[in-house]
Coordinates of C-alpha atoms and ligand atoms in Angstrom, one line a residue:
X1 CA 131.1 85.7 121.8
X2 CA 127.8 84.2 120.8
X3 CA 124.5 85.4 122.2
X4 CA 121.7 82.9 123.0
X5 CA 118.3 83.5 121.5
X6 CA 117.0 83.0 125.0
X7 CA 118.7 86.4 126.0
X8 CA 117.0 88.1 123.1
X9 CA 113.6 86.6 124.1
X10 CA 114.0 87.8 127.7
X11 CA 114.9 91.3 126.6
X12 CA 111.9 91.4 124.3
X13 CA 109.7 90.4 127.3
X14 CA 111.2 93.1 129.5
X15 CA 110.8 95.7 126.7
X16 CA 107.2 94.7 126.3
X17 CA 106.6 95.2 130.0
X18 CA 108.4 98.6 130.2
X19 CA 106.0 101.4 129.6
X20 CA 108.4 104.5 129.8
X21 CA 110.1 105.4 126.6
X22 CA 113.3 106.4 128.2
X23 CA 113.6 103.2 130.1
X24 CA 112.9 101.2 127.0
X25 CA 115.7 103.1 125.1
X26 CA 118.1 102.4 128.0
X27 CA 117.4 98.7 128.2
X28 CA 117.5 98.4 124.5
X29 CA 120.8 100.1 124.2
X30 CA 122.3 98.1 127.1
X31 CA 121.4 94.9 125.2
X32 CA 122.7 96.1 121.9
X33 CA 126.0 97.0 123.5
X34 CA 126.5 93.5 124.8
X35 CA 126.2 91.9 121.4
X36 CA 128.8 90.7 119.0
X37 CA 129.1 92.9 115.9
X38 CA 127.9 90.1 113.7
X39 CA 124.6 89.9 115.7
X40 CA 123.5 93.5 115.8
X41 CA 121.8 93.7 112.4
X42 CA 119.8 90.6 113.0
X43 CA 118.8 91.7 116.5
X44 CA 117.7 95.1 115.5
X45 CA 115.5 93.6 112.8
X46 CA 114.1 90.9 115.1
X47 CA 113.2 93.4 117.8
X48 CA 111.6 95.6 115.2
X49 CA 109.6 92.4 114.2
X50 CA 111.2 92.1 110.8
X51 CA 112.6 88.9 109.3
X52 CA 114.7 90.5 106.7
X53 CA 115.8 94.1 106.1
X54 CA 113.5 96.4 104.1
X55 CA 115.7 96.4 101.0
X56 CA 115.8 92.6 101.1
X57 CA 113.2 91.1 98.7
X58 CA 113.2 87.6 100.2
X59 CA 110.0 86.3 101.7
X60 CA 109.3 83.3 103.9
X61 CA 106.0 82.2 102.5
X62 CA 104.8 80.5 105.7
X63 CA 101.2 81.2 106.6
X64 CA 99.9 82.0 110.1
X65 CA 98.0 78.7 110.1
X66 CA 101.1 76.7 109.3
X67 CA 103.1 78.5 112.0
X68 CA 100.4 77.7 114.6
X69 CA 100.2 74.1 113.6
X70 CA 104.0 73.6 113.9
X71 CA 104.0 75.5 117.2
X72 CA 101.4 73.2 118.7
X73 CA 103.3 70.1 117.5
X74 CA 106.6 71.3 118.9
X75 CA 104.9 72.1 122.3
X76 CA 103.7 68.6 122.6
X77 CA 107.2 67.2 121.9
X78 CA 109.3 69.8 123.8
X79 CA 110.3 67.8 126.9
X80 CA 111.9 64.9 125.0
X81 CA 114.5 67.2 123.3
X82 CA 118.1 67.6 124.2
X83 CA 118.6 71.2 125.4
X84 CA 121.3 72.8 123.5
X85 CA 121.0 76.6 123.6
X86 CA 119.8 78.1 120.4
X87 CA 121.8 81.2 119.3
X88 CA 120.5 84.4 117.6
X89 CA 122.6 83.6 114.5
X90 CA 121.2 80.1 114.2
X91 CA 117.7 81.5 114.3
X92 CA 118.6 84.0 111.6
X93 CA 120.2 81.3 109.5
X94 CA 117.0 79.2 109.7
X95 CA 115.0 82.2 108.5
X96 CA 117.3 82.5 105.5
X97 CA 117.1 78.7 104.8
X98 CA 113.3 78.8 104.9
X99 CA 113.2 81.8 102.4
X100 CA 115.7 80.0 100.1
X101 CA 113.5 76.9 99.7
X102 CA 111.7 77.0 96.3
X103 CA 110.4 74.5 93.8
X104 CA 108.6 71.2 94.3
X105 CA 107.5 70.3 97.8
X106 CA 108.8 73.6 99.0
X107 CA 106.0 73.9 101.5
X108 CA 106.8 70.8 103.3
X109 CA 110.5 71.5 103.2
X110 CA 109.9 74.9 104.7
X111 CA 107.8 73.4 107.4
X112 CA 110.4 70.8 108.3
X113 CA 113.1 73.5 108.9
X114 CA 110.6 75.5 111.0
X115 CA 109.7 72.4 112.9
X116 CA 113.2 71.6 113.8
X117 CA 113.8 75.2 114.8
X118 CA 110.8 75.4 117.0
X119 CA 111.6 71.9 118.3
X120 CA 114.9 73.3 119.7
X121 CA 113.3 76.4 121.3
X122 CA 111.8 76.6 124.8
X123 CA 108.4 78.1 125.1
X124 CA 109.6 81.7 125.5
X125 CA 111.9 81.5 122.6
X126 CA 109.2 79.8 120.4
X127 CA 106.8 82.6 121.3
X128 CA 109.1 85.3 120.0
X129 CA 110.2 83.3 116.9
X130 CA 106.6 83.0 116.0
X131 CA 105.9 86.6 116.7
X132 CA 108.8 87.7 114.5
X133 CA 107.7 85.4 111.7
X134 CA 104.1 86.4 111.9
X135 CA 104.9 90.1 112.0
X136 CA 103.3 90.3 115.5
X137 CA 106.2 91.7 117.5
X138 CA 104.5 94.8 118.8
X139 CA 106.5 95.2 122.0
X140 CA 106.4 98.9 121.8
X141 CA 109.8 99.3 120.2
X142 CA 108.6 101.6 117.4
X143 CA 111.1 102.9 114.9
X144 CA 111.9 106.1 116.9
X145 CA 112.7 104.1 120.0
X146 CA 115.0 101.8 118.0
X147 CA 116.8 104.8 116.4
X148 CA 117.3 106.3 119.9
X149 CA 118.5 102.9 121.2
X150 CA 121.1 102.6 118.5
X151 CA 122.2 106.2 119.0
X152 CA 122.6 105.8 122.7
X153 CA 124.5 102.4 122.4
X154 CA 126.9 103.9 119.9
X155 CA 127.1 107.4 121.4
X156 CA 126.0 109.0 118.1
X157 CA 123.6 112.0 118.0
X158 CA 120.0 110.8 117.4
X159 CA 119.7 113.1 114.4
X160 CA 122.6 111.5 112.6
X161 CA 121.1 108.0 113.0
X162 CA 117.8 109.2 111.8
X163 CA 119.4 110.9 108.7
X164 CA 121.1 107.6 107.9
X165 CA 117.9 105.7 108.0
X166 CA 116.1 108.2 105.8
X167 CA 118.9 107.9 103.2
X168 CA 119.4 104.1 103.4
X169 CA 115.8 103.3 104.1
X170 CA 116.9 100.2 106.0
X171 CA 117.1 99.9 109.8
X172 CA 119.4 96.8 109.8
X173 CA 121.9 98.4 107.6
X174 CA 122.0 101.6 109.8
X175 CA 122.6 99.4 112.8
X176 CA 125.4 97.5 111.1
X177 CA 127.1 100.7 110.0
X178 CA 126.7 102.4 113.4
X179 CA 128.1 99.5 115.4
X180 CA 130.9 98.9 112.9
X181 CA 132.0 102.4 112.0
X182 CA 130.4 104.7 114.6
X183 CA 129.7 108.4 114.0
X184 CA 132.2 108.7 111.1
X185 CA 130.5 105.9 109.2
X186 CA 127.1 107.5 109.5
X187 CA 128.4 110.9 108.5
X188 CA 129.5 109.4 105.2
X189 CA 126.1 108.0 104.4
X190 CA 124.7 109.9 101.4
X191 CA 122.0 109.5 98.8
X192 CA 123.1 106.9 96.4
X193 CA 121.4 106.0 93.2
X194 CA 119.4 102.7 93.1
X195 CA 119.1 102.7 96.9
X196 CA 115.6 104.1 97.7
X197 CA 115.3 106.9 100.2
X198 CA 112.4 107.9 102.5
X199 CA 110.4 110.6 100.8
X200 CA 109.1 113.9 102.2
X201 CA 105.5 113.9 103.4
X202 CA 102.8 116.3 104.1
X203 CA 100.5 117.5 106.9
X204 CA 96.8 118.0 106.4
X205 CA 95.8 121.7 106.2
X206 CA 92.5 122.7 107.7
X207 CA 92.2 126.0 105.9
X208 CA 94.1 127.8 103.2
X209 CA 94.9 130.7 105.5
X210 CA 96.8 128.3 107.7
X211 CA 99.1 127.5 104.8
X212 CA 99.7 131.1 103.9
X213 CA 100.6 132.1 107.4
X214 CA 103.0 129.2 107.8
X215 CA 104.8 129.8 104.6
X216 CA 106.3 133.2 105.0
X217 CA 108.5 133.0 101.9
X218 CA 105.6 132.1 99.6
X219 CA 103.8 128.9 98.5
X220 CA 103.6 126.8 95.4
X221 CA 100.3 125.0 95.0
X222 CA 100.4 121.8 93.0
X223 CA 97.7 119.4 92.0
X224 CA 97.5 116.5 94.5
X225 CA 97.2 113.6 92.2
X226 CA 95.3 110.5 93.2
X227 CA 97.9 108.0 92.4
X228 CA 100.9 106.2 93.9
X229 CA 104.1 107.8 95.0
X230 CA 107.2 106.7 93.2
X231 CA 110.9 107.6 93.2
X232 CA 112.8 107.3 90.0
X233 CA 116.5 106.5 90.0
X234 CA 118.4 107.0 86.7
X235 CA 122.0 106.5 85.7
X236 CA 122.7 106.6 82.0
X237 CA 120.3 104.1 80.4
X238 CA 119.6 102.3 83.7
X239 CA 116.4 103.2 85.4
X240 CA 114.8 101.8 88.5
X241 CA 111.5 102.8 90.0
X242 CA 110.6 102.3 93.7
X243 CA 107.2 102.4 95.4
X244 CA 106.1 104.2 98.5
X245 CA 107.2 101.2 100.5
X246 CA 110.6 101.4 98.8
X247 CA 110.0 98.2 96.9
X248 CA 111.5 97.9 93.4
X249 CA 108.6 98.0 91.0
X250 CA 110.5 98.6 87.8
X251 CA 109.6 95.3 86.2
X252 CA 105.8 96.0 86.4
X253 CA 106.1 99.4 84.9
X254 CA 108.0 99.1 81.5
X255 CA 106.0 101.9 80.0
X256 CA 107.0 104.3 82.7
X257 CA 110.7 103.3 82.3
X258 CA 110.3 104.1 78.6
X259 CA 108.7 107.5 79.4
X260 CA 111.6 108.3 81.7
X261 CA 114.2 107.2 79.1
X262 CA 112.5 109.3 76.4
X263 CA 111.9 112.5 78.4
X264 CA 114.5 113.0 81.2
X265 CA 117.5 114.8 80.0
X266 CA 120.0 113.9 82.7
X267 CA 122.7 111.3 83.1
X268 CA 122.1 110.8 86.8
X269 CA 119.0 111.8 88.7
X270 CA 116.8 110.8 91.6
X271 CA 113.3 112.2 91.0
X272 CA 110.2 112.3 93.2
X273 CA 106.7 112.0 91.7
X274 CA 103.3 110.4 91.4
X275 CA 102.0 108.0 88.9
X276 CA 98.3 107.9 87.9
X277 CA 96.3 105.4 85.9
X278 CA 94.3 107.1 83.2
X279 CA 91.2 106.4 81.1
X280 CA 91.1 107.0 77.4
X281 CA 89.8 110.6 78.0
X282 CA 93.0 111.2 80.1
X283 CA 91.0 111.4 83.3
X284 CA 92.5 109.7 86.3
X285 CA 91.2 106.2 87.1
X286 CA 90.4 104.9 90.6
X287 CA 93.4 104.0 92.7
X288 CA 92.4 100.3 92.7
X289 CA 93.1 100.2 89.0
X290 CA 96.5 101.6 89.5
X291 CA 97.3 99.0 92.1
X292 CA 96.6 96.3 89.5
X293 CA 99.6 97.6 87.6
X294 CA 101.9 97.6 90.7
X295 CA 101.1 94.1 91.7
X296 CA 101.6 92.7 88.2
X297 CA 104.1 90.0 87.5
X298 CA 102.6 88.3 84.4
X299 CA 101.1 89.7 81.2
X300 CA 102.7 93.0 81.9
X301 CA 102.5 94.3 78.4
X302 CA 98.8 93.5 78.0
X303 CA 97.8 95.2 81.3
X304 CA 100.0 98.1 80.4
X305 CA 97.9 98.7 77.3
X306 CA 94.7 98.3 79.3
X307 CA 95.7 100.6 82.1
X308 CA 98.0 103.3 80.8
X309 CA 99.9 105.4 83.2
X310 CA 100.6 109.1 83.4
X311 CA 103.6 110.5 85.2
X312 CA 103.6 113.7 87.3
X313 CA 107.0 114.8 88.6
X314 CA 107.4 117.3 91.4
X315 CA 110.8 117.1 93.0
X316 CA 114.4 116.2 92.4
X317 CA 116.9 115.1 95.1
X318 CA 120.0 114.3 93.1
X319 CA 121.3 115.4 89.8
X320 CA 124.6 114.5 88.0
X321 CA 126.6 113.8 91.2
X322 CA 125.0 116.6 93.2
X323 CA 122.8 116.1 96.3
X324 CA 120.0 118.6 96.2
X325 CA 118.1 118.0 99.4
X326 CA 119.5 121.1 101.1
X327 CA 118.5 123.4 98.3
X328 CA 115.2 125.3 98.5
X329 CA 112.1 123.9 96.8
X330 CA 112.3 126.8 94.4
X331 CA 115.8 125.9 93.3
X332 CA 115.0 122.2 93.0
X333 CA 112.0 123.0 90.9
X334 CA 114.1 125.0 88.5
X335 CA 116.5 122.2 88.1
X336 CA 113.7 119.7 87.6
X337 CA 112.1 121.8 85.0
X338 CA 115.4 122.2 83.2
X339 CA 115.7 118.4 82.6
X340 CA 112.1 117.4 81.8
X341 CA 109.3 118.6 79.6
X342 CA 106.3 120.5 80.9
X343 CA 103.9 117.7 80.2
X344 CA 105.3 115.4 82.9
X345 CA 105.7 118.2 85.5
X346 CA 103.0 118.6 88.2
X347 CA 100.6 121.3 87.3
X348 CA 101.2 124.2 89.7
X349 CA 100.9 127.9 90.5
X350 CA 102.8 130.2 92.8
X351 CA 100.5 132.7 94.5
X352 CA 99.1 134.0 97.8
X353 CA 95.8 135.2 96.3
X354 CA 93.0 133.3 98.0
X355 CA 90.6 133.4 95.1
X356 CA 93.3 132.2 92.7
X357 CA 94.0 129.3 95.1
X358 CA 90.3 128.4 95.4
X359 CA 89.9 128.4 91.6
X360 CA 93.0 126.1 91.3
X361 CA 91.6 123.7 93.9
X362 CA 88.3 123.6 92.0
X363 CA 90.2 123.0 88.8
X364 CA 92.1 120.1 90.4
X365 CA 89.0 118.4 91.9
X366 CA 87.0 118.9 88.7
X367 CA 89.8 117.2 86.7
X368 CA 89.5 114.2 89.0
X369 CA 92.4 114.9 91.3
X370 CA 92.4 114.7 95.1
X371 CA 93.0 118.3 95.9
X372 CA 96.2 120.4 96.2
X373 CA 99.6 120.2 97.8
X374 CA 101.0 123.5 99.2
X375 CA 104.8 123.7 99.4
X376 CA 106.9 126.3 101.1
X377 CA 109.1 127.9 98.4
X378 CA 112.1 128.1 100.8
X379 CA 111.9 124.6 102.2
X380 CA 114.7 122.1 101.9
X381 CA 113.7 118.5 101.1
X382 CA 113.3 116.9 104.5
X383 CA 113.7 113.1 103.9
X384 CA 111.1 111.0 105.6
X385 CA 109.7 114.0 107.5
X386 CA 106.0 115.0 107.8
X387 CA 105.7 118.7 108.5
X388 CA 104.2 122.1 107.7
X389 CA 106.6 122.7 104.7
X390 CA 104.3 120.6 102.7
X391 CA 100.5 120.7 103.3
X392 CA 97.9 118.7 101.7
X393 CA 94.5 120.2 101.0
X394 CA 91.6 117.8 100.4
X395 CA 87.9 118.6 100.2
X396 CA 87.0 115.9 102.8
X397 CA 88.5 114.8 106.0
X398 CA 90.3 111.4 105.9
X399 CA 92.4 109.1 108.1
X400 CA 94.4 106.0 107.2
X401 CA 93.1 103.3 109.5
X402 CA 93.8 99.6 110.1
X403 CA 91.2 96.9 109.8
X404 CA 91.5 94.8 113.0
X405 CA 88.3 92.7 112.7
X406 CA 85.2 92.3 110.5
X407 CA 81.6 91.1 111.0
X408 CA 79.8 88.8 108.6
X409 CA 77.2 90.7 106.6
X410 CA 73.6 89.8 106.2
X411 CA 71.0 90.4 103.5
X412 CA 72.6 91.5 100.3
X413 CA 76.0 91.3 102.0
X414 CA 75.7 87.8 103.5
X415 CA 78.7 85.6 102.8
X416 CA 81.0 88.7 102.9
X417 CA 83.1 90.0 105.8
X418 CA 81.7 93.4 105.2
X419 CA 81.4 95.5 108.4
X420 CA 85.0 96.5 109.2
X421 CA 86.3 97.4 112.6
X422 CA 88.7 100.4 112.1
X423 CA 91.6 101.2 114.4
X424 CA 94.1 104.0 114.7
X425 CA 97.7 103.4 115.7
X426 CA 99.0 104.2 119.2
X427 CA 102.5 105.2 118.3
X428 CA 103.7 104.9 121.9
X429 CA 102.9 101.2 122.1
X430 CA 102.5 100.0 118.5
X431 CA 98.9 98.9 119.4
X432 CA 95.8 99.6 117.3
X433 CA 92.9 101.2 119.0
X434 CA 89.4 100.9 117.6
X435 CA 87.6 104.1 116.5
X436 CA 84.6 102.9 114.5
X437 CA 83.1 100.5 112.1
X438 CA 81.9 100.8 108.5
X439 CA 80.4 98.7 105.8
X440 CA 80.4 101.6 103.3
X441 CA 82.5 102.4 100.4
X442 CA 83.6 99.1 98.8
X443 CA 82.3 97.7 95.5
X444 CA 81.1 94.0 95.3
X445 CA 84.4 92.9 93.9
X446 CA 86.2 94.7 96.7
X447 CA 84.0 93.0 99.3
X448 CA 84.9 89.7 97.7
X449 CA 88.6 90.5 97.7
X450 CA 88.6 91.8 101.2
X451 CA 86.7 88.8 102.6
X452 CA 89.3 86.4 101.1
X453 CA 92.2 88.5 102.4
X454 CA 90.8 88.9 105.9
X455 CA 90.2 85.2 106.2
X456 CA 93.8 84.6 105.4
X457 CA 94.7 87.0 108.2
X458 CA 92.3 85.5 110.7
X459 CA 93.6 85.2 114.3
X460 CA 90.4 84.2 116.0
X461 CA 86.6 84.2 115.4
X462 CA 83.2 83.8 116.8
X463 CA 79.8 83.4 115.1
X464 CA 79.6 87.0 114.0
X465 CA 83.1 88.4 113.9
X466 CA 86.5 87.5 112.5
X467 CA 89.5 89.1 114.2
X468 CA 92.5 89.6 111.9
X469 CA 96.2 90.4 112.0
X470 CA 96.4 94.2 111.6
X471 CA 98.0 94.6 108.2
X472 CA 95.3 96.1 106.0
X473 CA 95.3 99.8 105.8
X474 CA 92.2 101.7 104.4
X475 CA 91.7 105.3 103.8
X476 CA 88.6 106.3 105.6
X477 CA 86.5 109.4 104.8
X478 CA 84.3 110.7 107.6
X479 CA 82.2 113.7 108.6
X480 CA 83.2 114.2 112.1
X481 CA 85.2 112.8 115.0
X482 CA 83.2 112.4 118.3
X483 CA 84.1 111.6 121.8
X484 CA 83.3 108.0 122.7
X485 CA 82.9 106.3 126.0
X486 CA 82.6 103.0 124.2
X487 CA 86.1 102.7 122.6
X488 CA 89.3 102.6 124.6
X489 CA 90.7 105.2 122.2
X490 CA 88.1 107.7 123.5
X491 CA 87.2 108.7 120.0
X492 CA 84.8 107.5 117.3
X493 CA 84.2 108.4 113.7
X494 CA 80.9 109.6 112.5
X495 CA 79.7 108.5 109.0
X496 CA 82.9 106.6 108.2
X497 CA 83.2 105.2 104.7
X498 CA 86.2 103.5 103.0
X499 CA 87.5 105.8 100.3
X500 CA 90.1 103.3 99.2
X501 CA 92.1 100.3 100.1
X502 CA 95.7 101.4 100.7
X503 CA 97.8 98.5 99.6
X504 CA 100.7 100.8 99.3
X505 CA 100.8 101.5 103.0
X506 CA 102.2 99.4 105.8
X507 CA 100.8 99.2 109.4
X508 CA 103.3 101.7 110.6
X509 CA 102.0 104.2 108.0
X510 CA 98.5 104.1 109.5
X511 CA 97.5 107.4 111.2
X512 CA 98.2 107.8 114.9
X513 CA 95.9 108.5 117.9
X514 CA 97.9 111.7 118.4
X515 CA 97.0 112.9 114.9
X516 CA 93.3 111.9 115.4
X517 CA 93.1 113.7 118.7
X518 CA 94.6 116.8 117.1
X519 CA 92.1 116.5 114.2
X520 CA 89.3 116.1 116.8
X521 CA 90.4 119.3 118.6
X522 CA 90.7 121.3 115.4
X523 CA 87.6 120.3 113.6
X524 CA 85.2 122.6 115.3
X525 CA 87.4 125.6 114.7
X526 CA 87.7 125.0 111.0
X527 CA 84.9 122.8 109.9
X528 CA 83.7 123.5 106.4
X529 CA 86.4 125.9 105.4
X530 CA 88.0 123.8 102.8
X531 CA 84.7 122.6 101.4
X532 CA 83.7 126.3 101.2
X533 CA 86.8 126.9 99.2
X534 CA 85.4 124.5 96.7
X535 CA 82.6 126.9 96.1
Ligands
LIG1 P1 97.6 110.5 101.2 O1 97.0 109.4 102.0 O2 96.9 111.8 101.4 O3 97.9 110.1 99.8 P2 100.1 110.0 102.3 O4 100.1 109.6 103.7 O5 100.3 108.9 101.3 O6 98.9 110.9 101.9 P3 101.4 112.4 102.5 O7 102.8 112.8 102.5 O8 100.6 112.7 103.7 O9 101.3 110.9 102.1 O10 100.6 113.2 101.3 C1 101.3 113.4 100.2 C2 101.0 112.3 99.2 O11 100.3 112.8 98.1 C3 102.3 111.8 98.6 O12 102.8 110.7 99.3 C4 102.0 111.5 97.2 O13 101.7 110.1 97.0 C5 100.7 112.3 96.9 N1 100.9 113.4 96.0 C6 100.1 113.6 94.9 N2 100.4 114.7 94.3 C7 101.5 115.2 94.9 C8 102.3 116.4 94.7 N3 102.1 117.3 93.8 N4 103.4 116.6 95.6 C9 103.6 115.7 96.6 N5 102.9 114.6 96.8 C10 101.8 114.4 96.0

């Protein structure tokens, strides 16, 4: 059986118009159940708005402007075409063909494949093809809905599907396994070296006493380094390093590979840590400098000398054939310390003494770090989960927000898109809701960079403002969240300033309206407590 792309487009339209989560899940699972096994993986990715699976490094390299131009052309021609139904697999094949084109004249060859694809599509199909290609799906099928849809269609417990995704890091692969092998196939999924997993995350603590009362078995406080999260996979001499987005960044970081080779005394290991760029006095450099290392494809050795890195390890998930995620933090820490030297372990203390904790926080911030992490000693390693087992303690309040538009600056900032409209993610719809604007925090070079980037992401504009595709995440520091009748979100930030550009984060990593509301509710209870702790 072969499914028409038209059927997929119609389901997308229905899902988009269905507000209730349960109804969405039901409709999704009905559709998934009707598909041929060979189509499931492609469909799951397409509905999630992805062209390829996450582990797949292929890229299409077709800009929004090109897509738009071809779409217009194909609309004008549409009526003259012979109608042969386009299938889901044909569309997927075209995506692969476009990605495979390289070398001379690749742009026009890519365009001609796309032109012929859109030429065969009717207007509904063309709309969804373009939305998939332009990462604009946003039909409210967020990851959780997709996981529940797969679970329902295959009659597998939700938790098992989630666990598989955390270990495989790849929605398409989870769908393929679930539909091909059912519950048994997912039960067999385990951590395997060189396949990146979703790492454990932290919740923000508003005061230290909150941490101590949550962690009954005791807490370890570690420095919160201002760097980039990495996971290191090692088997014998082979080492691969993956970023927070689970991209393989090994080639850009040969010095880190060398450090791992020299210091880690284990044949097989999967280790969690943070890498920081350092100045000659060993103090951490701004995050932006570190990102230059991660993006690097050429002159890697020179830039490695210019921006040396320092490794800080804090967890271990796998050691010599043994999965460790169910062990306690304490037990994992002992294993980690048994295979690596003190100097690459995160600096930490185990205590419940408030003044000791405060002194440690001051020490971290004075040394140029972001604050502290507080980890429950008895906690297992919860893949991909954000919870109270790990708290982060930072001296100022921050949210990761999306830039959805920018105004042209005037005076000193004229010629730059420099006043940024910031939005929070509505996790129930996948939309972004505005919560404020800021022109503070960026350097001139960053204004330059941001202006170029936003123009590439332009979706519409008027004389003052450019609206952009929401893909740029920024970490925003602020003094207070206020109620706002002006914004649909109902909330606005006071004294917002960009603390840094988060190129390591994807749109789905931006903070949610639920989190912001919770922060709003909490702030008046706890305001100032953490800054007081700084003395
Ligand atoms: P943030 O925006 O605060 O960096 P995040 O959203 O990237 O947070 P969280 O899980 O909320 O991720 O916060 C923990 C982050 O802090 C980790 O992703 C990691 O990059 C960083 N980090 C720095 N030091 C540590 C540490 N000792 N233990 C765990 N994470 C650490």
